[in-house]
Short mmCIF file of C-alpha atoms and ligand atoms in Angstrom, two decimals:
data_model
loop_
_atom_site.label_atom_id
_atom_site.label_comp_id
_atom_site.label_asym_id
_atom_site.label_seq_id
_atom_site.Cartn_x
_atom_site.Cartn_y
_atom_site.Cartn_z
CA UNK C 1 2.28 2.12 20.15
CA UNK C 2 4.07 4.43 17.13
CA UNK C 3 7.26 3.11 16.49
CA UNK C 4 9.24 6.25 17.40
CA UNK C 5 8.31 5.50 20.97
CA UNK C 6 8.84 1.91 20.76
CA UNK C 7 12.45 2.47 19.63
CA UNK C 8 12.94 5.31 22.43
CA UNK C 9 11.37 3.09 25.13
CA UNK C 10 13.68 -0.01 24.08
CA UNK C 11 16.82 2.24 23.88
CA UNK C 12 16.32 3.30 26.84
CA UNK C 13 15.84 0.01 28.26
CA UNK C 14 18.76 -1.31 27.05
CA UNK C 15 21.12 1.80 28.50
CA UNK C 16 19.33 1.35 31.66
CA UNK C 17 20.22 -2.25 32.06
CA UNK C 18 23.77 -1.84 30.91
CA UNK C 19 23.92 0.96 33.40
CA UNK C 20 22.39 -0.87 35.88
CA UNK C 21 24.59 -3.96 35.33
CA UNK C 22 27.44 -1.43 35.24
CA UNK C 23 26.66 0.15 38.73
CA UNK C 24 26.09 -3.07 40.55
CA UNK C 25 29.43 -4.26 39.32
CA UNK C 26 31.15 -1.12 40.80
CA UNK C 27 29.48 -1.31 43.97
CA UNK C 28 29.78 -4.81 44.36
CA UNK C 29 33.87 -4.49 43.41
CA UNK C 30 34.02 -1.43 46.26
CA UNK C 31 32.63 -3.16 48.77
CA UNK C 32 35.01 -5.95 48.11
CA UNK C 33 38.08 -3.59 48.48
CA UNK C 34 36.63 -2.12 51.23
CA UNK C 35 36.56 -4.79 53.26
CA UNK C 36 39.77 -6.72 51.97
CA UNK C 37 41.54 -3.01 52.63
CA UNK C 38 39.67 -3.13 56.40
CA UNK C 39 40.86 -6.61 57.03
CA UNK C 40 44.14 -5.89 56.02
CA UNK C 41 44.17 -2.70 58.26
CA UNK C 42 42.95 -4.71 61.09
CA UNK C 43 45.62 -7.44 60.45
CA UNK C 44 48.51 -4.67 60.90
CA UNK C 45 46.67 -3.16 64.17
CA UNK C 46 46.28 -6.87 65.83
CA UNK C 47 50.47 -7.28 65.25
CA UNK C 48 51.36 -3.79 66.21
CA UNK C 49 48.85 -3.90 69.19
CA UNK C 50 50.17 -7.37 70.17
CA UNK C 51 53.91 -6.89 69.78
CA UNK C 52 54.70 -4.88 72.81
CA UNK C 53 52.56 -6.30 75.46
CA UNK C 54 53.77 -10.34 74.18
CA UNK C 55 57.15 -9.09 73.65
CA UNK C 56 58.20 -7.09 76.56
CA UNK C 57 56.35 -8.79 79.30
CA UNK C 58 58.02 -5.95 81.87
CA UNK C 59 56.03 -3.01 79.99
CA UNK C 60 53.37 -1.38 82.03
CA UNK C 61 50.00 -2.80 80.47
CA UNK C 62 47.85 -0.01 81.64
CA UNK C 63 50.01 2.67 80.11
CA UNK C 64 49.99 0.72 76.91
CA UNK C 65 46.22 0.70 77.21
CA UNK C 66 45.73 4.22 77.55
CA UNK C 67 48.45 4.86 74.43
CA UNK C 68 46.30 2.42 72.45
CA UNK C 69 42.96 3.84 73.26
CA UNK C 70 44.37 7.19 71.90
CA UNK C 71 45.45 5.63 68.65
CA UNK C 72 43.68 2.94 68.02
CA UNK C 73 40.21 3.36 69.54
CA UNK C 74 39.78 6.75 68.52
CA UNK C 75 41.21 6.47 64.75
CA UNK C 76 39.41 3.50 63.99
CA UNK C 77 37.51 1.81 66.94
CA UNK C 78 39.77 -0.99 66.72
CA UNK C 79 39.27 -3.34 69.53
CA UNK C 80 42.23 -5.76 70.14
CA UNK C 81 42.49 -8.70 72.67
CA UNK C 82 45.35 -10.97 73.22
CA UNK C 83 44.66 -14.60 74.36
CA UNK C 84 47.41 -16.85 76.39
CA UNK C 85 47.27 -20.42 75.38
CA UNK C 86 44.86 -20.99 77.76
CA UNK C 87 42.64 -18.45 76.44
CA UNK C 88 42.79 -16.15 79.32
CA UNK C 89 42.77 -12.62 78.14
CA UNK C 90 46.31 -11.45 78.34
CA UNK C 91 45.67 -8.10 77.34
CA UNK C 92 43.07 -5.79 75.87
CA UNK C 93 42.89 -1.95 74.85
CA UNK C 94 39.73 -1.92 76.13
CA UNK C 95 37.76 -3.57 78.73
CA UNK C 96 37.35 -7.23 77.59
CA UNK C 97 33.53 -7.98 77.86
CA UNK C 98 33.05 -5.09 75.99
CA UNK C 99 34.04 -7.46 72.72
CA UNK C 100 32.70 -10.88 71.45
CA UNK C 101 34.60 -13.94 71.71
CA UNK C 102 34.11 -17.35 71.99
CA UNK C 103 36.38 -20.51 72.60
CA UNK C 104 35.24 -21.76 69.37
CA UNK C 105 36.18 -18.95 67.65
CA UNK C 106 40.13 -18.90 69.37
CA UNK C 107 40.45 -22.53 68.70
CA UNK C 108 39.44 -21.97 64.72
CA UNK C 109 42.13 -19.37 64.95
CA UNK C 110 44.53 -21.83 66.61
CA UNK C 111 43.53 -24.47 64.06
CA UNK C 112 43.74 -22.01 60.73
CA UNK C 113 46.50 -19.86 62.06
CA UNK C 114 44.81 -16.73 60.36
CA UNK C 115 40.70 -16.09 60.02
CA UNK C 116 38.69 -13.38 58.61
CA UNK C 117 35.28 -13.10 59.74
CA UNK C 118 32.25 -10.83 60.33
CA UNK C 119 30.25 -10.45 63.55
CA UNK C 120 27.09 -7.94 63.69
CA UNK C 121 28.60 -4.86 62.02
CA UNK C 122 31.90 -5.58 62.69
CA UNK C 123 35.03 -7.04 60.75
CA UNK C 124 37.01 -9.47 63.06
CA UNK C 125 40.68 -10.62 62.38
CA UNK C 126 42.55 -13.43 64.74
CA UNK C 127 46.00 -14.33 64.15
CA UNK C 128 48.86 -16.45 65.78
CA UNK C 129 51.36 -14.58 67.76
CA UNK C 130 54.51 -16.35 69.27
CA UNK C 131 56.49 -15.09 72.12
CA UNK C 132 60.36 -15.62 72.45
CA UNK C 133 59.54 -18.56 74.94
CA UNK C 134 57.27 -20.21 71.99
CA UNK C 135 53.84 -19.73 73.22
CA UNK C 136 51.27 -18.86 71.14
CA UNK C 137 48.83 -16.49 71.87
CA UNK C 138 45.60 -15.38 69.85
CA UNK C 139 45.52 -11.98 68.58
CA UNK C 140 41.77 -11.11 68.24
CA UNK C 141 41.26 -7.61 66.34
CA UNK C 142 37.76 -6.03 65.50
CA UNK C 143 36.06 -2.81 64.25
CA UNK C 144 33.15 -1.53 62.41
CA UNK C 145 34.43 0.26 59.22
CA UNK C 146 32.74 3.41 59.67
CA UNK C 147 34.77 5.57 57.55
CA UNK C 148 34.81 2.82 54.92
CA UNK C 149 30.89 2.22 55.02
CA UNK C 150 30.22 5.97 54.75
CA UNK C 151 32.62 5.77 51.69
CA UNK C 152 30.80 3.23 50.30
CA UNK C 153 27.12 5.06 50.90
CA UNK C 154 28.43 7.94 49.18
CA UNK C 155 29.51 5.73 46.19
CA UNK C 156 25.92 4.17 45.93
CA UNK C 157 24.56 7.49 46.28
CA UNK C 158 26.69 8.93 43.41
CA UNK C 159 25.68 5.81 41.04
CA UNK C 160 22.20 5.96 41.85
CA UNK C 161 21.99 9.59 41.03
CA UNK C 162 24.43 8.92 38.17
CA UNK C 163 21.94 6.26 36.70
CA UNK C 164 18.74 7.80 36.91
CA UNK C 165 19.80 11.09 35.31
CA UNK C 166 21.51 9.08 32.74
CA UNK C 167 18.00 7.21 32.09
CA UNK C 168 16.09 10.97 31.67
CA UNK C 169 19.08 11.95 29.41
CA UNK C 170 18.69 8.78 27.24
CA UNK C 171 14.70 8.85 27.21
CA UNK C 172 15.28 12.69 26.06
CA UNK C 173 17.61 11.66 23.48
CA UNK C 174 16.14 8.59 22.63
CA UNK C 175 12.93 10.38 21.45
CA UNK C 176 14.79 12.77 19.82
CA UNK C 177 16.91 10.83 17.76
CA UNK C 178 14.09 8.82 16.84
CA UNK C 179 11.78 11.07 15.69
CA UNK C 180 15.11 11.99 13.62
CA UNK C 181 15.59 8.95 12.37
CA UNK C 182 12.24 8.23 11.02
CA UNK C 183 11.62 11.56 9.57
CA UNK C 184 12.32 9.95 5.94
CA UNK C 185 9.48 7.51 6.52
CA UNK C 186 7.07 9.97 7.97
CA UNK C 187 7.78 12.05 4.71
CA UNK C 188 7.59 8.78 2.52
CA UNK C 189 4.04 7.84 4.22
CA UNK C 190 2.66 11.62 3.26
CA UNK C 191 3.97 11.06 -0.05
CA UNK C 192 2.64 7.50 -0.68
CA UNK C 193 -0.82 8.69 0.65
CA UNK C 194 -0.97 11.27 -2.35
CA UNK C 195 -0.50 8.49 -4.93
CA UNK C 196 -3.95 7.06 -6.50
CA UNK C 197 -4.20 5.31 -9.81
CA UNK C 198 -4.86 8.34 -11.49
CA UNK C 199 -0.95 9.91 -10.27
CA UNK C 200 1.33 6.72 -10.63
CA UNK C 201 3.66 9.23 -12.18
CA UNK C 202 4.32 10.97 -8.91
CA UNK C 203 7.54 9.43 -7.22
CA UNK C 204 9.08 9.60 -3.67
CA UNK C 205 11.83 11.60 -2.73
CA UNK C 206 14.99 9.32 -2.28
CA UNK C 207 16.93 11.61 -0.21
CA UNK C 208 20.85 10.45 -0.45
CA UNK C 209 19.99 7.49 -3.00
CA UNK C 210 22.62 5.53 -0.15
CA UNK C 211 20.65 4.02 2.51
CA UNK C 212 17.90 1.51 3.19
CA UNK C 213 15.09 4.35 3.30
CA UNK C 214 16.44 5.46 0.05
CA UNK C 215 16.73 1.80 -1.93
CA UNK C 216 12.97 1.53 -0.58
CA UNK C 217 11.85 4.85 -2.08
CA UNK C 218 13.75 3.94 -5.32
CA UNK C 219 12.19 0.21 -4.93
CA UNK C 220 8.78 1.88 -4.36
CA UNK C 221 9.30 4.17 -7.43
CA UNK C 222 10.20 1.17 -9.48
CA UNK C 223 6.97 -0.70 -8.71
CA UNK C 224 5.15 2.43 -9.40
CA UNK C 225 6.49 2.67 -12.74
CA UNK C 226 5.55 -0.96 -13.46
CA UNK C 227 2.28 -0.51 -12.11
CA UNK C 228 2.19 2.77 -14.40
CA UNK C 229 3.03 0.56 -17.32
CA UNK C 230 0.73 -2.55 -16.52
CA UNK C 231 -2.12 0.28 -16.20
CA UNK C 232 -1.05 1.33 -19.61
CA UNK C 233 -0.71 -1.79 -20.82
CA UNK C 234 -4.14 -2.36 -19.64
CA UNK C 235 -6.06 0.68 -21.09
CA UNK C 236 -4.34 -0.25 -24.65
CA UNK C 237 -5.27 -3.80 -24.13
CA UNK C 238 -9.01 -2.88 -23.34
CA UNK C 239 -9.43 -0.29 -26.19
CA UNK C 240 -7.43 -2.59 -28.71
CA UNK C 241 -10.25 -5.69 -27.80
CA UNK C 242 -12.72 -3.43 -28.20
CA UNK C 243 -11.51 -2.13 -31.48
CA UNK C 244 -11.33 -5.83 -32.67
CA UNK C 245 -14.66 -6.51 -31.27
CA UNK C 246 -16.68 -3.33 -32.90
CA UNK C 247 -15.06 -4.14 -36.12
CA UNK C 248 -16.97 -7.39 -37.04
CA UNK C 249 -20.07 -6.49 -34.91
CA UNK C 250 -20.15 -3.25 -37.37
CA UNK C 251 -19.83 -5.86 -40.06
CA UNK C 252 -22.90 -7.67 -38.81
CA UNK C 253 -25.28 -4.95 -38.11
CA UNK C 254 -24.93 -3.11 -41.85
CA UNK C 255 -25.54 -6.62 -43.20
CA UNK C 256 -28.68 -6.96 -40.98
CA UNK C 257 -29.49 -3.28 -41.87
CA UNK C 258 -29.01 -4.04 -45.68
CA UNK C 259 -31.00 -7.28 -45.49
CA UNK C 260 -33.90 -5.59 -43.79
CA UNK C 261 -33.96 -2.47 -46.52
CA UNK C 262 -36.40 -4.56 -48.78
CA UNK C 263 -38.26 -8.06 -49.08
CA UNK C 264 -35.46 -10.75 -49.87
CA UNK C 265 -35.55 -14.05 -51.58
CA UNK C 266 -35.13 -17.26 -49.44
CA UNK C 267 -31.80 -17.82 -51.29
CA UNK C 268 -30.60 -14.30 -50.46
CA UNK C 269 -31.66 -14.47 -46.74
CA UNK C 270 -29.74 -17.70 -46.75
CA UNK C 271 -26.75 -15.81 -48.25
CA UNK C 272 -27.30 -13.47 -45.33
CA UNK C 273 -27.12 -15.79 -42.88
CA UNK C 274 -24.39 -17.50 -43.92
CA UNK C 275 -22.26 -14.28 -43.95
CA UNK C 276 -23.58 -13.41 -40.36
CA UNK C 277 -22.81 -17.08 -39.20
CA UNK C 278 -18.93 -16.54 -40.22
CA UNK C 279 -19.03 -13.29 -38.53
CA UNK C 280 -20.22 -14.68 -35.21
CA UNK C 281 -17.61 -17.10 -35.52
CA UNK C 282 -15.02 -14.66 -35.81
CA UNK C 283 -16.25 -12.91 -32.96
CA UNK C 284 -16.26 -16.35 -30.82
CA UNK C 285 -12.57 -17.09 -31.65
CA UNK C 286 -11.62 -13.61 -30.97
CA UNK C 287 -13.36 -13.97 -27.85
CA UNK C 288 -12.07 -17.13 -26.98
CA UNK C 289 -8.47 -15.78 -27.70
CA UNK C 290 -9.26 -13.03 -25.20
CA UNK C 291 -10.53 -15.70 -22.42
CA UNK C 292 -7.03 -17.76 -22.88
CA UNK C 293 -5.00 -14.69 -22.37
CA UNK C 294 -6.81 -14.08 -19.23
CA UNK C 295 -6.25 -17.44 -18.26
CA UNK C 296 -2.71 -17.51 -19.17
CA UNK C 297 -2.30 -14.69 -16.68
CA UNK C 298 -2.77 -16.43 -13.90
CA UNK C 299 -0.18 -16.70 -11.13
CA UNK C 300 2.43 -19.57 -12.15
CA UNK C 301 1.22 -21.50 -9.15
CA UNK C 302 -2.54 -21.82 -9.94
CA UNK C 303 -1.42 -23.83 -13.05
CA UNK C 304 -1.50 -27.64 -12.92
CA UNK C 305 1.58 -29.37 -14.40
CA UNK C 306 2.36 -33.34 -14.62
CA UNK C 307 5.01 -34.40 -16.64
CA UNK C 308 4.14 -34.73 -20.40
CA UNK C 309 5.95 -36.03 -23.92
CA UNK C 310 6.31 -32.91 -25.75
CA UNK C 311 5.89 -35.30 -29.02
CA UNK C 312 2.43 -36.78 -27.90
CA UNK C 313 1.14 -32.95 -27.17
CA UNK C 314 2.36 -31.87 -30.36
CA UNK C 315 0.75 -34.93 -32.43
CA UNK C 316 -2.49 -33.86 -30.88
CA UNK C 317 -2.13 -30.38 -31.71
CA UNK C 318 -1.28 -31.26 -35.35
CA UNK C 319 -4.33 -33.20 -35.73
CA UNK C 320 -6.41 -30.53 -34.16
CA UNK C 321 -5.32 -28.03 -36.80
CA UNK C 322 -5.76 -30.07 -39.66
CA UNK C 323 -8.87 -31.41 -38.85
CA UNK C 324 -9.71 -27.47 -38.57
CA UNK C 325 -7.96 -26.41 -41.71
CA UNK C 326 -8.04 -29.59 -43.89
CA UNK C 327 -5.37 -27.50 -46.42
CA UNK C 328 -2.52 -27.24 -43.73
CA UNK C 329 -0.03 -29.51 -43.87
CA UNK C 330 2.04 -30.12 -40.50
CA UNK C 331 5.26 -32.14 -40.56
CA UNK C 332 6.61 -33.35 -37.26
CA UNK C 333 10.00 -34.92 -36.93
CA UNK C 334 12.80 -35.59 -34.63
CA UNK C 335 16.32 -34.38 -35.19
CA UNK C 336 17.80 -36.82 -32.88
CA UNK C 337 15.86 -40.19 -31.55
CA UNK C 338 15.92 -40.03 -27.42
CA UNK C 339 17.65 -42.73 -25.68
CA UNK C 340 15.56 -41.70 -22.68
CA UNK C 341 12.18 -40.38 -22.45
CA UNK C 342 12.72 -37.84 -19.86
CA UNK C 343 14.64 -35.94 -22.70
CA UNK C 344 11.62 -34.79 -24.27
CA UNK C 345 9.27 -34.90 -20.90
CA UNK C 346 8.45 -31.81 -19.72
CA UNK C 347 6.49 -30.59 -16.57
CA UNK C 348 3.66 -28.80 -17.78
CA UNK C 349 0.05 -28.37 -18.57
CA UNK C 350 -1.13 -29.91 -21.85
CA UNK C 351 -4.03 -28.18 -22.66
CA UNK C 352 -2.11 -24.94 -22.10
CA UNK C 353 0.96 -26.33 -24.33
CA UNK C 354 -1.28 -27.77 -27.28
CA UNK C 355 -2.56 -23.78 -27.41
CA UNK C 356 1.02 -22.87 -28.07
CA UNK C 357 1.83 -25.74 -30.32
CA UNK C 358 -1.59 -25.11 -32.35
CA UNK C 359 -0.92 -21.58 -32.45
CA UNK C 360 2.41 -21.71 -33.62
CA UNK C 361 1.66 -24.63 -36.47
CA UNK C 362 -1.34 -22.25 -37.74
CA UNK C 363 0.87 -19.23 -37.95
CA UNK C 364 3.25 -21.33 -40.01
CA UNK C 365 0.84 -22.46 -42.60
CA UNK C 366 -0.96 -19.38 -42.38
CA UNK C 367 1.48 -17.01 -43.37
CA UNK C 368 2.91 -19.20 -45.84
CA UNK C 369 1.79 -19.85 -49.65
CA UNK C 370 2.12 -23.43 -49.59
CA UNK C 371 0.58 -24.12 -46.11
CA UNK C 372 3.12 -25.89 -44.89
CA UNK C 373 4.84 -26.01 -40.94
CA UNK C 374 7.65 -28.08 -40.34
CA UNK C 375 8.10 -28.90 -36.69
CA UNK C 376 11.21 -30.63 -35.33
CA UNK C 377 12.08 -31.86 -31.76
CA UNK C 378 15.43 -31.70 -30.58
CA UNK C 379 17.06 -31.47 -27.23
CA UNK C 380 20.42 -30.80 -25.19
CA UNK C 381 21.39 -31.49 -21.32
CA UNK C 382 18.80 -29.18 -19.81
CA UNK C 383 16.12 -28.50 -22.70
CA UNK C 384 13.53 -29.68 -24.90
CA UNK C 385 13.63 -27.63 -27.99
CA UNK C 386 10.83 -27.31 -30.60
CA UNK C 387 11.16 -25.63 -33.78
CA UNK C 388 8.38 -24.68 -36.00
CA UNK C 389 9.49 -23.55 -39.22
CA UNK C 390 7.84 -22.42 -42.46
CA UNK C 391 8.75 -20.91 -45.65
CA UNK C 392 6.25 -17.87 -45.58
CA UNK C 393 6.15 -14.16 -45.74
CA UNK C 394 8.76 -13.64 -43.01
CA UNK C 395 9.02 -10.94 -40.52
CA UNK C 396 11.02 -7.67 -40.36
CA UNK C 397 14.02 -7.71 -38.00
CA UNK C 398 12.25 -4.29 -36.51
CA UNK C 399 9.08 -6.06 -35.60
CA UNK C 400 10.43 -9.23 -34.17
CA UNK C 401 10.19 -8.37 -30.67
CA UNK C 402 6.81 -6.65 -31.35
CA UNK C 403 4.86 -9.71 -32.54
CA UNK C 404 4.67 -11.23 -28.80
CA UNK C 405 2.91 -8.10 -27.86
CA UNK C 406 -1.46 -8.39 -27.53
CA UNK C 407 -2.85 -7.22 -30.86
CA UNK C 408 0.27 -6.47 -32.58
CA UNK C 409 0.66 -7.15 -36.45
CA UNK C 410 3.07 -6.93 -39.01
CA UNK C 411 2.26 -4.58 -42.25
CA UNK C 412 2.73 -7.77 -44.19
CA UNK C 413 0.21 -9.88 -41.97
CA UNK C 414 -2.81 -7.68 -42.08
CA UNK C 415 -4.07 -9.41 -45.49
CA UNK C 416 -4.39 -12.58 -43.63
CA UNK C 417 -6.93 -13.29 -40.91
CA UNK C 418 -5.95 -12.28 -37.12
CA UNK C 419 -5.98 -10.53 -34.11
CA UNK C 420 -2.37 -10.48 -33.09
CA UNK C 421 -2.83 -12.02 -29.44
CA UNK C 422 -2.02 -15.41 -30.42
CA UNK C 423 1.85 -14.82 -29.72
CA UNK C 424 1.41 -12.95 -26.60
CA UNK C 425 -0.66 -15.77 -25.00
CA UNK C 426 2.40 -18.43 -26.02
CA UNK C 427 4.70 -16.13 -24.63
CA UNK C 428 2.98 -16.08 -21.36
CA UNK C 429 2.31 -19.64 -21.34
CA UNK C 430 5.67 -20.62 -21.99
CA UNK C 431 7.02 -18.56 -19.24
CA UNK C 432 4.74 -20.22 -16.65
CA UNK C 433 6.41 -23.54 -17.97
CA UNK C 434 9.84 -21.83 -17.13
CA UNK C 435 11.11 -22.31 -20.86
CA UNK C 436 11.11 -19.33 -23.60
CA UNK C 437 10.24 -18.52 -27.03
CA UNK C 438 12.18 -16.78 -29.52
CA UNK C 439 12.35 -15.90 -33.75
CA UNK C 440 14.15 -16.07 -36.58
CA UNK C 441 13.01 -14.73 -39.76
CA UNK C 442 13.81 -13.49 -43.12
CA UNK C 443 11.31 -11.24 -45.00
CA UNK C 444 10.07 -13.32 -48.27
CA UNK C 445 11.64 -16.25 -47.14
CA UNK C 446 10.35 -17.76 -44.04
CA UNK C 447 10.41 -17.81 -40.19
CA UNK C 448 11.14 -20.28 -37.58
CA UNK C 449 9.83 -20.07 -33.50
CA UNK C 450 11.87 -21.71 -31.22
CA UNK C 451 10.05 -22.95 -28.28
CA UNK C 452 12.79 -23.83 -25.25
CA UNK C 453 11.48 -25.95 -22.30
CA UNK C 454 13.18 -27.36 -19.85
CA UNK C 455 12.91 -31.16 -19.76
CA UNK C 456 12.51 -33.73 -16.52
P1 ADP T 501 -2.63 -13.49 -35.37
O1 ADP T 501 -1.64 -14.14 -36.45
O2 ADP T 501 -3.89 -13.74 -35.23
O3 ADP T 501 -2.21 -12.02 -36.10
P2 ADP T 501 -0.39 -13.96 -33.54
O4 ADP T 501 0.02 -13.23 -32.42
O5 ADP T 501 -0.16 -15.41 -33.48
O6 ADP T 501 -1.88 -13.37 -34.02
O7 ADP T 501 0.67 -13.42 -34.44
C1 ADP T 501 1.01 -11.87 -34.21
C2 ADP T 501 1.84 -11.48 -35.58
O8 ADP T 501 2.82 -11.54 -35.79
C3 ADP T 501 0.66 -11.69 -36.77
O9 ADP T 501 -0.07 -10.83 -37.02
C4 ADP T 501 1.84 -11.78 -37.98
O10 ADP T 501 2.55 -10.53 -38.54
C5 ADP T 501 3.36 -12.08 -37.02
N1 ADP T 501 3.56 -13.59 -37.44
C6 ADP T 501 3.17 -14.67 -36.33
N2 ADP T 501 3.67 -15.65 -36.89
C7 ADP T 501 4.08 -15.43 -37.87
C8 ADP T 501 5.06 -16.18 -39.07
N3 ADP T 501 5.10 -17.79 -39.14
N4 ADP T 501 5.29 -15.69 -39.94
C9 ADP T 501 5.22 -14.57 -40.51
N5 ADP T 501 4.44 -13.34 -39.30
C10 ADP T 501 4.04 -14.33 -38.41
#
C-alpha cells in the first residue's frame, strides 16, 4: 500500500474513532437527561394529580378524572394511580386495570419512600403522599416518553448523518493532505532515480531548508559530496598506483631489451639479473604496501583487538627495521617509568600497530643523514604517547597535512626511495585504534611524529 494511502486511511480511522466516541457520549448523555427529565415530570404529575383526591375527599372524583384525562392523559399520556394503606385503588385518572402495578411494587415504594423504575417501554415513578389523618397513600405515575424518545431519535439521526459525512470529508481531505505532504518526497524520488555514479554532482532540491525533508535532502547532498570525493580519491589512487607500478616495470622491460640486444658474458647476465631482482623487490614492496592500505580500509569492527604493551610492539618493530636495514639505528626510551602496566597497554592489533611503528622508524632513519630514530614513550591519564624523532630533512609547513594522503611525497624527499603510501596506512591504522597521529617539523632540522593511542 502506498504511504499516501496509508496516511489518509490512518488519519480517517483516527478521526472516525474520535467522532464515534464523541457521538456515543452525546447519545448516552442525551438519553440520561431525557430519562431524568421525564422522571421529574412524572413526579410532578403524581404530586399534582394526587393532591386533590387525597386532601379534598369530598371532591367529585368522576369530574376530577375527566379533568385529569383532558390534561395529563392527552398531553403526556400520564397514568396516575393512588392506593390507600390497604393497597386498594383510591383514585386513578384512567381505568385501573389498564395500568401495571403489583403489591411488591407498592411495598417497595412504601419502603423506599420514592422509586423510579421502568416497565416495558414505560417509566414508572412511585411516591408516598400523607393525608391530614396521617394515612400514607402510594401514588404511582407512569407513561411512555413519546416526545422525548422522538427527540432522541432525531439526535441519533443527526449524529449518524454528521458522523458519516465527516468521515467522507476526512477521507477526501486525508488523500489531498497526504499527497500534498508527500509531494516533496515524490520529487526527491524522481531526482534520486536520475543520479548515477557518473553524475554525482547532481543535487536534490532542499526546499525551505528548514523542515525534516529539507534536512533529509541536505544530508543526502552531503552524502553525495562525500561519495564524489571518495570516487575521486579512488580514481586518483588507481592512477597513482598504476603510475608507481609502471615506472619500475618499464625499467625492467628496458633492462631486458638491452640485455637481449646482443650476446652477453655470464658476468654481464649476472649483473642484469641482480638489477632485475632489485627492481622486482621494489615492485613487491610497493604491492605489499598497496595490499596493506586496502587491508587498513577494513571496517573498524573487522579488526581483531587485544590488550598489548606498546613497548613490546615497539621493540619488535625496532628488531625488524634494524634487521632489514643494518645501518639504521633506533633508540627506544621511556620518558617516565609507568607505575602501572595499564598506562602503556592499549587495546590493539599487534600486526597493524607494528606496521605503523616500523613505517615511522624507517622514515625517521631514511630521511636523516645520521640514519637515527629516537623513540620516546610517555603517557597521561587517558593516552599513551609515542614520539618518533629524527634530525633529518624536515617537512615544509604547507606540506605537513598532505603527507598523510596516499602517494604524496614532499619535493625534498623525492631523491629518497619510497612511494608515499606508508603514512596514509599509518593514519588509517591509528584511527582504527581510536587514536591520532600528528607531526611537528622544521626544514633542515628534523621531524617528530606523535602517535597518540588511548590506553586501557
Ligand atoms: P614514503 O616514505 O615511502 O615516501 P610515506 O607515506 O611514509 O611514504 O611518507 C610520505 C612523505 O612524507 C614522504 O615521501 C616524505 O616526503 C614525508 N616524510 C615522511 N616521514 C618523514 C620524515 N621523518 N622526515 C621528513 N619527511 C618525511
